[in-house]
Amino acid sequence: MTELLFRDDGYLRSCAARMIGSDERGIRLDRTVFYPTGGGQPGDTGRLRLASGAEVPIVDTVKGDAPDEVIHVPAPGSMQPAVGVEIIAEIDWERRYRLMRMHTCLHLLCAVVPGAVTGGSVGDGRGRLDFDVPGASLDKDAISAGLNKLIAEGHAVVPRWIDDAELEARPELVRTMSVKPPVGAGKVRLLEIDGVDLQPCGGTHVQNTAEIGPVEITKIENKGRQNRRINLAFVG
Ligand SMILES: [Zn+2]
């Protein structure tokens, strides 16, 4: 099992960790700051630094078979540190921060566009969400303006955990969520953007919407009769 440090602090760039396993899929650590691909957000890249000064470049991070298992995928041909070795795990922070900004921006998009989200993807500098909007035509400029207003207003972004009992005791929470939480999981991680959006999410986010910076809707595509794909990108 890996301790997932990014869950409580998405701003951690590195951590000390110990090798607990290594196979053809990749490297497992006892704790990590590397986010594994999931929820539309790509896995982190970065490096593992050894005490000797040697480095193992990490080109991707994915989930393993067990819950909370994280596989750090080394660049082909790189050395494999032995199990038990202490290393420093360090992500490519500039890239991760862009992914955090875009991921948080997609939460805002959920609040601006009416209709259920049917898919999405967080990219480096760009992102997209698919919405089920029967018959409606979406106004690109209005969506851009609505998004940039929420960004500039500087809403606090707060992750918190909630258990099934609290969810049951507070049905109003579920009613305000744009995505319904999985039932029977015992514990759900919620992401709240103060006054704007509340939904279950395990990804990494910025702490305030102002960090996202200006964005623009680049394209709205028709993907099927009811499906609209909204593409956006950072400005500049
Ligand atoms: Zn999220």
mmCIF file of C-alpha atoms in Angstrom, residues 21-201:
data_model
loop_
_atom_site.group_PDB
_atom_site.id
_atom_site.type_symbol
_atom_site.label_atom_id
_atom_site.label_comp_id
_atom_site.label_asym_id
_atom_site.label_seq_id
_atom_site.Cartn_x
_atom_site.Cartn_y
_atom_site.Cartn_z
ATOM 1 C CA GLY A 21 8.488 -3.147 -5.118
ATOM 2 C CA SER A 22 9.550 -3.183 -8.732
ATOM 3 C CA ASP A 23 8.454 -5.276 -11.716
ATOM 4 C CA GLU A 24 7.953 -4.956 -15.476
ATOM 5 C CA ARG A 25 5.089 -2.496 -14.922
ATOM 6 C CA GLY A 26 7.089 -0.105 -12.790
ATOM 7 C CA ILE A 27 8.172 0.984 -9.327
ATOM 8 C CA ARG A 28 6.145 1.032 -6.098
ATOM 9 C CA LEU A 29 6.975 3.292 -3.132
ATOM 10 C CA ASP A 30 5.738 3.380 0.476
ATOM 11 C CA ARG A 31 4.569 6.979 -0.069
ATOM 12 C CA THR A 32 4.346 9.268 -3.072
ATOM 13 C CA VAL A 33 3.560 12.727 -4.428
ATOM 14 C CA PHE A 34 2.951 11.245 -7.937
ATOM 15 C CA TYR A 35 -0.717 11.310 -9.006
ATOM 16 C CA PRO A 36 -1.700 8.191 -11.012
ATOM 17 C CA THR A 37 -3.823 8.588 -14.177
ATOM 18 C CA GLY A 38 -7.488 8.701 -13.232
ATOM 19 C CA GLY A 39 -10.650 10.791 -13.242
ATOM 20 C CA GLY A 40 -9.628 12.372 -16.553
ATOM 21 C CA GLN A 41 -6.327 13.682 -15.125
ATOM 22 C CA PRO A 42 -3.068 12.326 -16.601
ATOM 23 C CA GLY A 43 -0.456 10.718 -14.353
ATOM 24 C CA ASP A 44 2.558 12.695 -13.171
ATOM 25 C CA THR A 45 6.031 12.652 -14.658
ATOM 26 C CA GLY A 46 9.230 13.405 -12.756
ATOM 27 C CA ARG A 47 12.180 11.546 -11.253
ATOM 28 C CA LEU A 48 13.356 9.371 -8.381
ATOM 29 C CA ARG A 49 16.644 10.598 -6.909
ATOM 30 C CA LEU A 50 18.988 8.165 -5.175
ATOM 31 C CA ALA A 51 21.481 9.061 -2.459
ATOM 32 C CA SER A 52 24.290 8.249 -4.936
ATOM 33 C CA GLY A 53 23.114 11.085 -7.157
ATOM 34 C CA ALA A 54 21.684 8.682 -9.757
ATOM 35 C CA GLU A 55 18.214 9.429 -11.129
ATOM 36 C CA VAL A 56 15.391 7.302 -12.495
ATOM 37 C CA PRO A 57 13.262 9.365 -14.903
ATOM 38 C CA ILE A 58 9.522 8.672 -14.423
ATOM 39 C CA VAL A 59 7.562 9.053 -17.667
ATOM 40 C CA ASP A 60 4.068 8.159 -16.378
ATOM 41 C CA THR A 61 2.185 7.157 -13.223
ATOM 42 C CA VAL A 62 -0.706 4.693 -13.189
ATOM 43 C CA LYS A 63 -2.876 2.858 -10.680
ATOM 44 C CA GLY A 64 -1.998 -0.688 -9.680
ATOM 45 C CA ASP A 65 -4.380 -3.567 -9.027
ATOM 46 C CA ALA A 66 -4.874 -2.904 -5.304
ATOM 47 C CA PRO A 67 -6.686 0.199 -4.024
ATOM 48 C CA ASP A 68 -4.240 3.057 -3.395
ATOM 49 C CA GLU A 69 -1.495 1.195 -5.282
ATOM 50 C CA VAL A 70 0.583 3.553 -7.431
ATOM 51 C CA ILE A 71 2.943 2.398 -10.208
ATOM 52 C CA HIS A 72 5.751 4.807 -11.195
ATOM 53 C CA VAL A 73 6.678 4.004 -14.800
ATOM 54 C CA PRO A 74 10.431 4.471 -15.433
ATOM 55 C CA ALA A 75 11.851 5.579 -18.783
ATOM 56 C CA PRO A 76 12.813 2.525 -20.893
ATOM 57 C CA GLY A 77 16.318 1.294 -20.102
ATOM 58 C CA SER A 78 16.698 3.169 -16.823
ATOM 59 C CA MET A 79 18.209 1.538 -13.745
ATOM 60 C CA GLN A 80 15.919 -0.125 -11.183
ATOM 61 C CA PRO A 81 16.770 0.712 -7.557
ATOM 62 C CA ALA A 82 16.631 -2.271 -5.177
ATOM 63 C CA VAL A 83 13.730 -2.845 -2.813
ATOM 64 C CA GLY A 84 14.325 -1.083 0.527
ATOM 65 C CA VAL A 85 16.384 1.750 -0.969
ATOM 66 C CA GLU A 86 15.527 5.278 0.212
ATOM 67 C CA ILE A 87 14.887 7.794 -2.566
ATOM 68 C CA ILE A 88 13.505 11.279 -3.130
ATOM 69 C CA ALA A 89 10.422 11.274 -5.384
ATOM 70 C CA GLU A 90 10.029 14.531 -7.280
ATOM 71 C CA ILE A 91 7.316 15.463 -9.789
ATOM 72 C CA ASP A 92 7.585 17.813 -12.770
ATOM 73 C CA TRP A 93 5.905 20.621 -10.867
ATOM 74 C CA GLU A 94 5.344 23.088 -13.724
ATOM 75 C CA ARG A 95 3.372 20.465 -15.664
ATOM 76 C CA ARG A 96 1.440 19.267 -12.599
ATOM 77 C CA TYR A 97 0.490 22.842 -11.666
ATOM 78 C CA ARG A 98 -0.915 23.429 -15.184
ATOM 79 C CA LEU A 99 -2.896 20.176 -14.825
ATOM 80 C CA MET A 100 -4.203 21.302 -11.387
ATOM 81 C CA ARG A 101 -5.292 24.654 -12.811
ATOM 82 C CA MET A 102 -7.048 23.048 -15.782
ATOM 83 C CA HIS A 103 -8.655 20.326 -13.649
ATOM 84 C CA THR A 104 -10.082 22.956 -11.277
ATOM 85 C CA CYS A 105 -11.287 24.953 -14.287
ATOM 86 C CA LEU A 106 -13.287 21.932 -15.522
ATOM 87 C CA HIS A 107 -15.158 21.905 -12.186
ATOM 88 C CA LEU A 108 -16.149 25.514 -12.893
ATOM 89 C CA LEU A 109 -17.282 24.527 -16.389
ATOM 90 C CA CYS A 110 -19.712 22.031 -14.752
ATOM 91 C CA ALA A 111 -21.244 24.969 -12.889
ATOM 92 C CA VAL A 112 -21.505 27.211 -15.965
ATOM 93 C CA VAL A 113 -22.990 24.711 -18.442
ATOM 94 C CA PRO A 114 -26.365 23.101 -17.686
ATOM 95 C CA GLY A 115 -26.561 19.358 -18.393
ATOM 96 C CA ALA A 116 -24.975 16.154 -17.175
ATOM 97 C CA VAL A 117 -21.272 15.548 -17.807
ATOM 98 C CA THR A 118 -20.716 12.387 -19.872
ATOM 99 C CA GLY A 119 -16.932 12.488 -20.221
ATOM 100 C CA GLY A 120 -13.884 14.652 -20.111
ATOM 101 C CA SER A 121 -10.149 15.015 -20.168
ATOM 102 C CA VAL A 122 -7.559 17.239 -18.502
ATOM 103 C CA GLY A 123 -4.661 18.089 -20.813
ATOM 104 C CA ASP A 124 -1.513 20.174 -20.491
ATOM 105 C CA GLY A 125 -2.764 23.715 -21.133
ATOM 106 C CA ARG A 126 -6.092 22.528 -22.485
ATOM 107 C CA GLY A 127 -9.070 20.446 -21.440
ATOM 108 C CA ARG A 128 -12.529 19.296 -22.488
ATOM 109 C CA LEU A 129 -15.827 18.120 -21.080
ATOM 110 C CA ASP A 130 -18.731 16.396 -22.847
ATOM 111 C CA PHE A 131 -22.251 17.427 -21.825
ATOM 112 C CA ASP A 132 -25.602 15.816 -22.418
ATOM 113 C CA VAL A 133 -27.584 18.859 -23.611
ATOM 114 C CA PRO A 134 -30.600 17.831 -25.702
ATOM 115 C CA GLY A 135 -31.305 20.209 -28.557
ATOM 116 C CA ALA A 136 -29.635 23.194 -26.953
ATOM 117 C CA SER A 137 -27.164 25.390 -28.752
ATOM 118 C CA LEU A 138 -24.378 26.586 -26.495
ATOM 119 C CA ASP A 139 -23.042 30.127 -26.630
ATOM 120 C CA LYS A 140 -19.239 30.059 -26.744
ATOM 121 C CA ASP A 141 -18.797 33.680 -25.664
ATOM 122 C CA ALA A 142 -21.300 33.409 -22.807
ATOM 123 C CA ILE A 143 -19.566 30.287 -21.465
ATOM 124 C CA SER A 144 -16.155 31.974 -21.719
ATOM 125 C CA ALA A 145 -17.449 35.039 -19.868
ATOM 126 C CA GLY A 146 -19.111 32.932 -17.150
ATOM 127 C CA LEU A 147 -15.964 30.874 -16.613
ATOM 128 C CA ASN A 148 -13.612 33.848 -16.441
ATOM 129 C CA LYS A 149 -15.952 35.588 -13.979
ATOM 130 C CA LEU A 150 -15.841 32.603 -11.586
ATOM 131 C CA ILE A 151 -12.048 32.400 -11.982
ATOM 132 C CA ALA A 152 -11.534 36.104 -11.256
ATOM 133 C CA GLU A 153 -13.875 36.035 -8.242
ATOM 134 C CA GLY A 154 -11.298 33.922 -6.397
ATOM 135 C CA HIS A 155 -13.452 31.187 -4.851
ATOM 136 C CA ALA A 156 -11.816 28.926 -2.261
ATOM 137 C CA VAL A 157 -11.323 25.290 -3.356
ATOM 138 C CA VAL A 158 -11.611 22.829 -0.466
ATOM 139 C CA PRO A 159 -11.279 19.031 -0.529
ATOM 140 C CA ARG A 160 -12.899 17.097 2.311
ATOM 141 C CA TRP A 161 -13.854 13.559 3.196
ATOM 142 C CA ILE A 162 -17.378 12.507 4.019
ATOM 143 C CA ASP A 163 -18.615 9.084 5.142
ATOM 144 C CA ASP A 164 -21.813 7.322 4.098
ATOM 145 C CA ALA A 165 -23.514 8.148 7.416
ATOM 146 C CA GLU A 166 -22.926 11.887 7.030
ATOM 147 C CA LEU A 167 -24.077 11.770 3.402
ATOM 148 C CA GLU A 168 -27.280 10.055 4.531
ATOM 149 C CA ALA A 169 -27.801 12.601 7.300
ATOM 150 C CA ARG A 170 -27.328 15.520 4.905
ATOM 151 C CA PRO A 171 -29.350 14.794 1.742
ATOM 152 C CA GLU A 172 -29.057 18.465 0.741
ATOM 153 C CA LEU A 173 -25.376 17.822 -0.005
ATOM 154 C CA VAL A 174 -26.224 15.222 -2.641
ATOM 155 C CA ARG A 175 -28.832 17.519 -4.163
ATOM 156 C CA THR A 176 -26.271 20.279 -4.671
ATOM 157 C CA MET A 177 -23.666 17.956 -6.204
ATOM 158 C CA SER A 178 -23.142 18.084 -9.957
ATOM 159 C CA VAL A 179 -21.977 14.446 -9.921
ATOM 160 C CA LYS A 180 -23.532 11.822 -7.623
ATOM 161 C CA PRO A 181 -21.154 10.098 -5.177
ATOM 162 C CA PRO A 182 -20.526 6.349 -5.450
ATOM 163 C CA VAL A 183 -22.693 4.511 -2.911
ATOM 164 C CA GLY A 184 -21.374 1.925 -0.465
ATOM 165 C CA ALA A 185 -17.723 3.024 -0.727
ATOM 166 C CA GLY A 186 -17.808 3.945 2.987
ATOM 167 C CA LYS A 187 -15.917 7.178 2.516
ATOM 168 C CA VAL A 188 -16.013 9.686 -0.343
ATOM 169 C CA ARG A 189 -13.622 12.519 -1.131
ATOM 170 C CA LEU A 190 -15.554 15.655 -2.070
ATOM 171 C CA LEU A 191 -14.238 18.730 -3.812
ATOM 172 C CA GLU A 192 -16.037 21.943 -2.933
ATOM 173 C CA ILE A 193 -15.594 25.224 -4.750
ATOM 174 C CA ASP A 194 -17.124 27.646 -2.305
ATOM 175 C CA GLY A 195 -20.536 28.770 -3.525
ATOM 176 C CA VAL A 196 -19.997 27.263 -6.993
ATOM 177 C CA ASP A 197 -19.664 23.482 -7.201
ATOM 178 C CA LEU A 198 -19.617 20.359 -5.067
ATOM 179 C CA GLN A 199 -18.830 16.881 -6.362
ATOM 180 C CA PRO A 200 -16.911 13.718 -5.567
ATOM 181 C CA CYS A 201 -13.385 13.941 -6.989
#
